[in-house]
Amino acid sequence: MVFASKIYIILLVIWSIVMTVWGLAGFLEYFTGITPGLTLQNKAYPNGVQFVHWLLISLTGITFLLGYFMQWKFTPIAMCLLFSNLALLCTIETFDFMSEQWSIKAYLTELVFYFGTAIFLMYATVSKAHFHL
């Protein structure tokens, strides 16, 4: 189980790098209109929602990366707060702006990921050891 936990925390580092790059690329497109390879803006979202979307994605990636590499003991708590904000934003985006049926499945998958990862960061032995909890 410890080996799987170590693999999961490494996957979270990789996921955080992807989140950071995706969030910053989204901001680049949001502010300049320059599409970084593929269109990242969702035309269904109002500008304010789109801004918060990129802000939370960027903050989540950056917070985990900095927290992980600095072994900041408040990283698990900060991530729980960011995950709760992402879950709320995802709820708003899914039920107020999306019309596709597949989005419910994606929505539930995202919520399970946030909840499971928050539990992992708060209670897993590997996480407690890394963040000195």
PDB file of C-alpha atoms in Angstrom:
ATOM      1  CA  MET A   1       0.000   0.000   0.000  1.00  0.00           C
ATOM      2  CA  VAL A   2       2.911   2.348   0.716  1.00  0.00           C
ATOM      3  CA  PHE A   3       4.256   1.770  -2.806  1.00  0.00           C
ATOM      4  CA  ALA A   4       0.853   2.632  -4.323  1.00  0.00           C
ATOM      5  CA  SER A   5       0.692   5.776  -2.161  1.00  0.00           C
ATOM      6  CA  LYS A   6       4.141   6.861  -3.353  1.00  0.00           C
ATOM      7  CA  ILE A   7       3.069   6.326  -6.964  1.00  0.00           C
ATOM      8  CA  TYR A   8      -0.141   8.307  -6.359  1.00  0.00           C
ATOM      9  CA  ILE A   9       1.706  11.279  -4.877  1.00  0.00           C
ATOM     10  CA  ILE A  10       4.053  11.283  -7.904  1.00  0.00           C
ATOM     11  CA  LEU A  11       0.989  11.193 -10.178  1.00  0.00           C
ATOM     12  CA  LEU A  12      -0.365  14.191  -8.242  1.00  0.00           C
ATOM     13  CA  VAL A  13       2.868  16.068  -8.981  1.00  0.00           C
ATOM     14  CA  ILE A  14       2.485  15.280 -12.691  1.00  0.00           C
ATOM     15  CA  TRP A  15      -1.219  16.211 -12.550  1.00  0.00           C
ATOM     16  CA  SER A  16      -0.276  19.514 -10.881  1.00  0.00           C
ATOM     17  CA  ILE A  17       2.215  20.318 -13.628  1.00  0.00           C
ATOM     18  CA  VAL A  18      -0.519  19.673 -16.206  1.00  0.00           C
ATOM     19  CA  MET A  19      -2.998  21.805 -14.234  1.00  0.00           C
ATOM     20  CA  THR A  20      -0.505  24.664 -13.984  1.00  0.00           C
ATOM     21  CA  VAL A  21       0.344  24.619 -17.690  1.00  0.00           C
ATOM     22  CA  TRP A  22      -3.329  24.251 -18.663  1.00  0.00           C
ATOM     23  CA  GLY A  23      -4.393  27.086 -16.329  1.00  0.00           C
ATOM     24  CA  LEU A  24      -1.680  29.468 -17.504  1.00  0.00           C
ATOM     25  CA  ALA A  25      -2.378  28.617 -21.154  1.00  0.00           C
ATOM     26  CA  GLY A  26      -6.056  29.276 -20.478  1.00  0.00           C
ATOM     27  CA  PHE A  27      -5.194  32.658 -18.986  1.00  0.00           C
ATOM     28  CA  LEU A  28      -3.005  33.445 -22.017  1.00  0.00           C
ATOM     29  CA  GLU A  29      -5.927  32.763 -24.328  1.00  0.00           C
ATOM     30  CA  TYR A  30      -8.389  34.535 -22.002  1.00  0.00           C
ATOM     31  CA  PHE A  31      -6.371  37.761 -21.859  1.00  0.00           C
ATOM     32  CA  THR A  32      -4.846  37.865 -25.353  1.00  0.00           C
ATOM     33  CA  GLY A  33      -7.114  35.790 -27.572  1.00  0.00           C
ATOM     34  CA  ILE A  34      -4.060  33.815 -28.704  1.00  0.00           C
ATOM     35  CA  THR A  35      -4.995  30.141 -28.927  1.00  0.00           C
ATOM     36  CA  PRO A  36      -2.120  27.998 -27.578  1.00  0.00           C
ATOM     37  CA  GLY A  37      -2.554  25.059 -29.951  1.00  0.00           C
ATOM     38  CA  LEU A  38      -6.212  24.304 -29.268  1.00  0.00           C
ATOM     39  CA  THR A  39      -9.093  26.446 -28.072  1.00  0.00           C
ATOM     40  CA  LEU A  40      -9.319  26.360 -24.274  1.00  0.00           C
ATOM     41  CA  GLN A  41     -12.121  28.853 -23.669  1.00  0.00           C
ATOM     42  CA  ASN A  42     -15.614  27.464 -23.267  1.00  0.00           C
ATOM     43  CA  LYS A  43     -17.997  29.787 -25.068  1.00  0.00           C
ATOM     44  CA  ALA A  44     -20.855  28.624 -22.799  1.00  0.00           C
ATOM     45  CA  TYR A  45     -19.230  30.259 -19.746  1.00  0.00           C
ATOM     46  CA  PRO A  46     -19.588  33.981 -19.029  1.00  0.00           C
ATOM     47  CA  ASN A  47     -16.299  35.902 -18.777  1.00  0.00           C
ATOM     48  CA  GLY A  48     -16.353  36.002 -14.976  1.00  0.00           C
ATOM     49  CA  VAL A  49     -16.881  32.250 -14.686  1.00  0.00           C
ATOM     50  CA  GLN A  50     -14.143  31.646 -17.257  1.00  0.00           C
ATOM     51  CA  PHE A  51     -11.731  33.838 -15.257  1.00  0.00           C
ATOM     52  CA  VAL A  52     -12.471  31.973 -11.998  1.00  0.00           C
ATOM     53  CA  HIS A  53     -12.090  28.685 -13.899  1.00  0.00           C
ATOM     54  CA  TRP A  54      -8.533  29.507 -14.985  1.00  0.00           C
ATOM     55  CA  LEU A  55      -7.684  31.085 -11.633  1.00  0.00           C
ATOM     56  CA  LEU A  56      -8.664  27.988  -9.644  1.00  0.00           C
ATOM     57  CA  ILE A  57      -6.974  25.593 -12.073  1.00  0.00           C
ATOM     58  CA  SER A  58      -3.731  27.610 -11.968  1.00  0.00           C
ATOM     59  CA  LEU A  59      -3.831  28.074  -8.185  1.00  0.00           C
ATOM     60  CA  THR A  60      -4.476  24.381  -7.588  1.00  0.00           C
ATOM     61  CA  GLY A  61      -1.532  23.269  -9.703  1.00  0.00           C
ATOM     62  CA  ILE A  62       0.854  25.889  -8.347  1.00  0.00           C
ATOM     63  CA  THR A  63      -0.201  25.333  -4.724  1.00  0.00           C
ATOM     64  CA  PHE A  64       0.389  21.596  -4.861  1.00  0.00           C
ATOM     65  CA  LEU A  65       3.717  21.934  -6.655  1.00  0.00           C
ATOM     66  CA  LEU A  66       5.067  24.559  -4.260  1.00  0.00           C
ATOM     67  CA  GLY A  67       3.633  22.740  -1.255  1.00  0.00           C
ATOM     68  CA  TYR A  68       5.070  19.424  -2.362  1.00  0.00           C
ATOM     69  CA  PHE A  69       8.575  20.655  -3.117  1.00  0.00           C
ATOM     70  CA  MET A  70       8.739  22.908  -0.046  1.00  0.00           C
ATOM     71  CA  GLN A  71       7.109  20.198   2.113  1.00  0.00           C
ATOM     72  CA  TRP A  72       4.705  22.839   3.390  1.00  0.00           C
ATOM     73  CA  LYS A  73       2.672  21.267   6.184  1.00  0.00           C
ATOM     74  CA  PHE A  74      -0.493  23.147   5.209  1.00  0.00           C
ATOM     75  CA  THR A  75      -0.535  21.732   1.671  1.00  0.00           C
ATOM     76  CA  PRO A  76      -3.215  19.101   2.419  1.00  0.00           C
ATOM     77  CA  ILE A  77      -5.504  21.720   3.996  1.00  0.00           C
ATOM     78  CA  ALA A  78      -4.895  24.206   1.179  1.00  0.00           C
ATOM     79  CA  MET A  79      -5.669  21.500  -1.371  1.00  0.00           C
ATOM     80  CA  CYS A  80      -8.901  20.575   0.427  1.00  0.00           C
ATOM     81  CA  LEU A  81      -9.956  24.223   0.223  1.00  0.00           C
ATOM     82  CA  LEU A  82      -9.039  24.451  -3.457  1.00  0.00           C
ATOM     83  CA  PHE A  83     -10.784  21.146  -4.206  1.00  0.00           C
ATOM     84  CA  SER A  84     -13.955  22.389  -2.514  1.00  0.00           C
ATOM     85  CA  ASN A  85     -13.832  25.549  -4.624  1.00  0.00           C
ATOM     86  CA  LEU A  86     -13.207  23.541  -7.787  1.00  0.00           C
ATOM     87  CA  ALA A  87     -16.129  21.251  -6.903  1.00  0.00           C
ATOM     88  CA  LEU A  88     -18.411  24.250  -6.444  1.00  0.00           C
ATOM     89  CA  LEU A  89     -17.242  25.792  -9.723  1.00  0.00           C
ATOM     90  CA  CYS A  90     -17.689  22.461 -11.483  1.00  0.00           C
ATOM     91  CA  THR A  91     -21.235  22.240 -10.110  1.00  0.00           C
ATOM     92  CA  ILE A  92     -22.041  25.710 -11.425  1.00  0.00           C
ATOM     93  CA  GLU A  93     -20.468  25.020 -14.812  1.00  0.00           C
ATOM     94  CA  THR A  94     -22.207  21.650 -15.162  1.00  0.00           C
ATOM     95  CA  PHE A  95     -25.716  22.563 -14.081  1.00  0.00           C
ATOM     96  CA  ASP A  96     -25.917  26.191 -15.218  1.00  0.00           C
ATOM     97  CA  PHE A  97     -23.981  26.192 -18.486  1.00  0.00           C
ATOM     98  CA  MET A  98     -23.550  22.690 -19.911  1.00  0.00           C
ATOM     99  CA  SER A  99     -26.165  20.980 -22.026  1.00  0.00           C
ATOM    100  CA  GLU A 100     -24.415  17.714 -22.864  1.00  0.00           C
ATOM    101  CA  GLN A 101     -25.488  14.563 -20.974  1.00  0.00           C
ATOM    102  CA  TRP A 102     -21.907  13.262 -20.738  1.00  0.00           C
ATOM    103  CA  SER A 103     -21.013  16.188 -18.479  1.00  0.00           C
ATOM    104  CA  ILE A 104     -22.855  14.577 -15.542  1.00  0.00           C
ATOM    105  CA  LYS A 105     -20.530  11.563 -15.719  1.00  0.00           C
ATOM    106  CA  ALA A 106     -17.492  13.843 -15.954  1.00  0.00           C
ATOM    107  CA  TYR A 107     -18.860  15.928 -13.098  1.00  0.00           C
ATOM    108  CA  LEU A 108     -19.261  12.933 -10.795  1.00  0.00           C
ATOM    109  CA  THR A 109     -15.804  11.609 -11.732  1.00  0.00           C
ATOM    110  CA  GLU A 110     -14.274  14.986 -10.913  1.00  0.00           C
ATOM    111  CA  LEU A 111     -16.014  15.142  -7.523  1.00  0.00           C
ATOM    112  CA  VAL A 112     -14.852  11.630  -6.629  1.00  0.00           C
ATOM    113  CA  PHE A 113     -11.291  12.569  -7.595  1.00  0.00           C
ATOM    114  CA  TYR A 114     -11.366  15.695  -5.413  1.00  0.00           C
ATOM    115  CA  PHE A 115     -12.856  13.862  -2.442  1.00  0.00           C
ATOM    116  CA  GLY A 116     -10.544  10.851  -2.725  1.00  0.00           C
ATOM    117  CA  THR A 117      -7.431  12.963  -3.195  1.00  0.00           C
ATOM    118  CA  ALA A 118      -8.351  15.199  -0.250  1.00  0.00           C
ATOM    119  CA  ILE A 119      -8.760  12.121   1.963  1.00  0.00           C
ATOM    120  CA  PHE A 120      -5.438  10.769   0.681  1.00  0.00           C
ATOM    121  CA  LEU A 121      -3.602  14.027   1.385  1.00  0.00           C
ATOM    122  CA  MET A 122      -5.059  14.314   4.874  1.00  0.00           C
ATOM    123  CA  TYR A 123      -4.728  10.709   6.048  1.00  0.00           C
ATOM    124  CA  ALA A 124      -2.290   8.644   3.953  1.00  0.00           C
ATOM    125  CA  THR A 125       0.933   7.705   5.744  1.00  0.00           C
ATOM    126  CA  VAL A 126       3.047   8.824   2.769  1.00  0.00           C
ATOM    127  CA  SER A 127       1.338  12.216   2.714  1.00  0.00           C
ATOM    128  CA  LYS A 128       1.637  12.674   6.468  1.00  0.00           C
ATOM    129  CA  ALA A 129       5.343  11.833   6.318  1.00  0.00           C
ATOM    130  CA  HIS A 130       6.030  14.096   3.341  1.00  0.00           C
ATOM    131  CA  PHE A 131       4.156  17.108   4.700  1.00  0.00           C
ATOM    132  CA  HIS A 132       5.249  16.516   8.320  1.00  0.00           C
ATOM    133  CA  LEU A 133       1.717  16.131   9.674  1.00  0.00           C
TER     134      LEU A 133
END
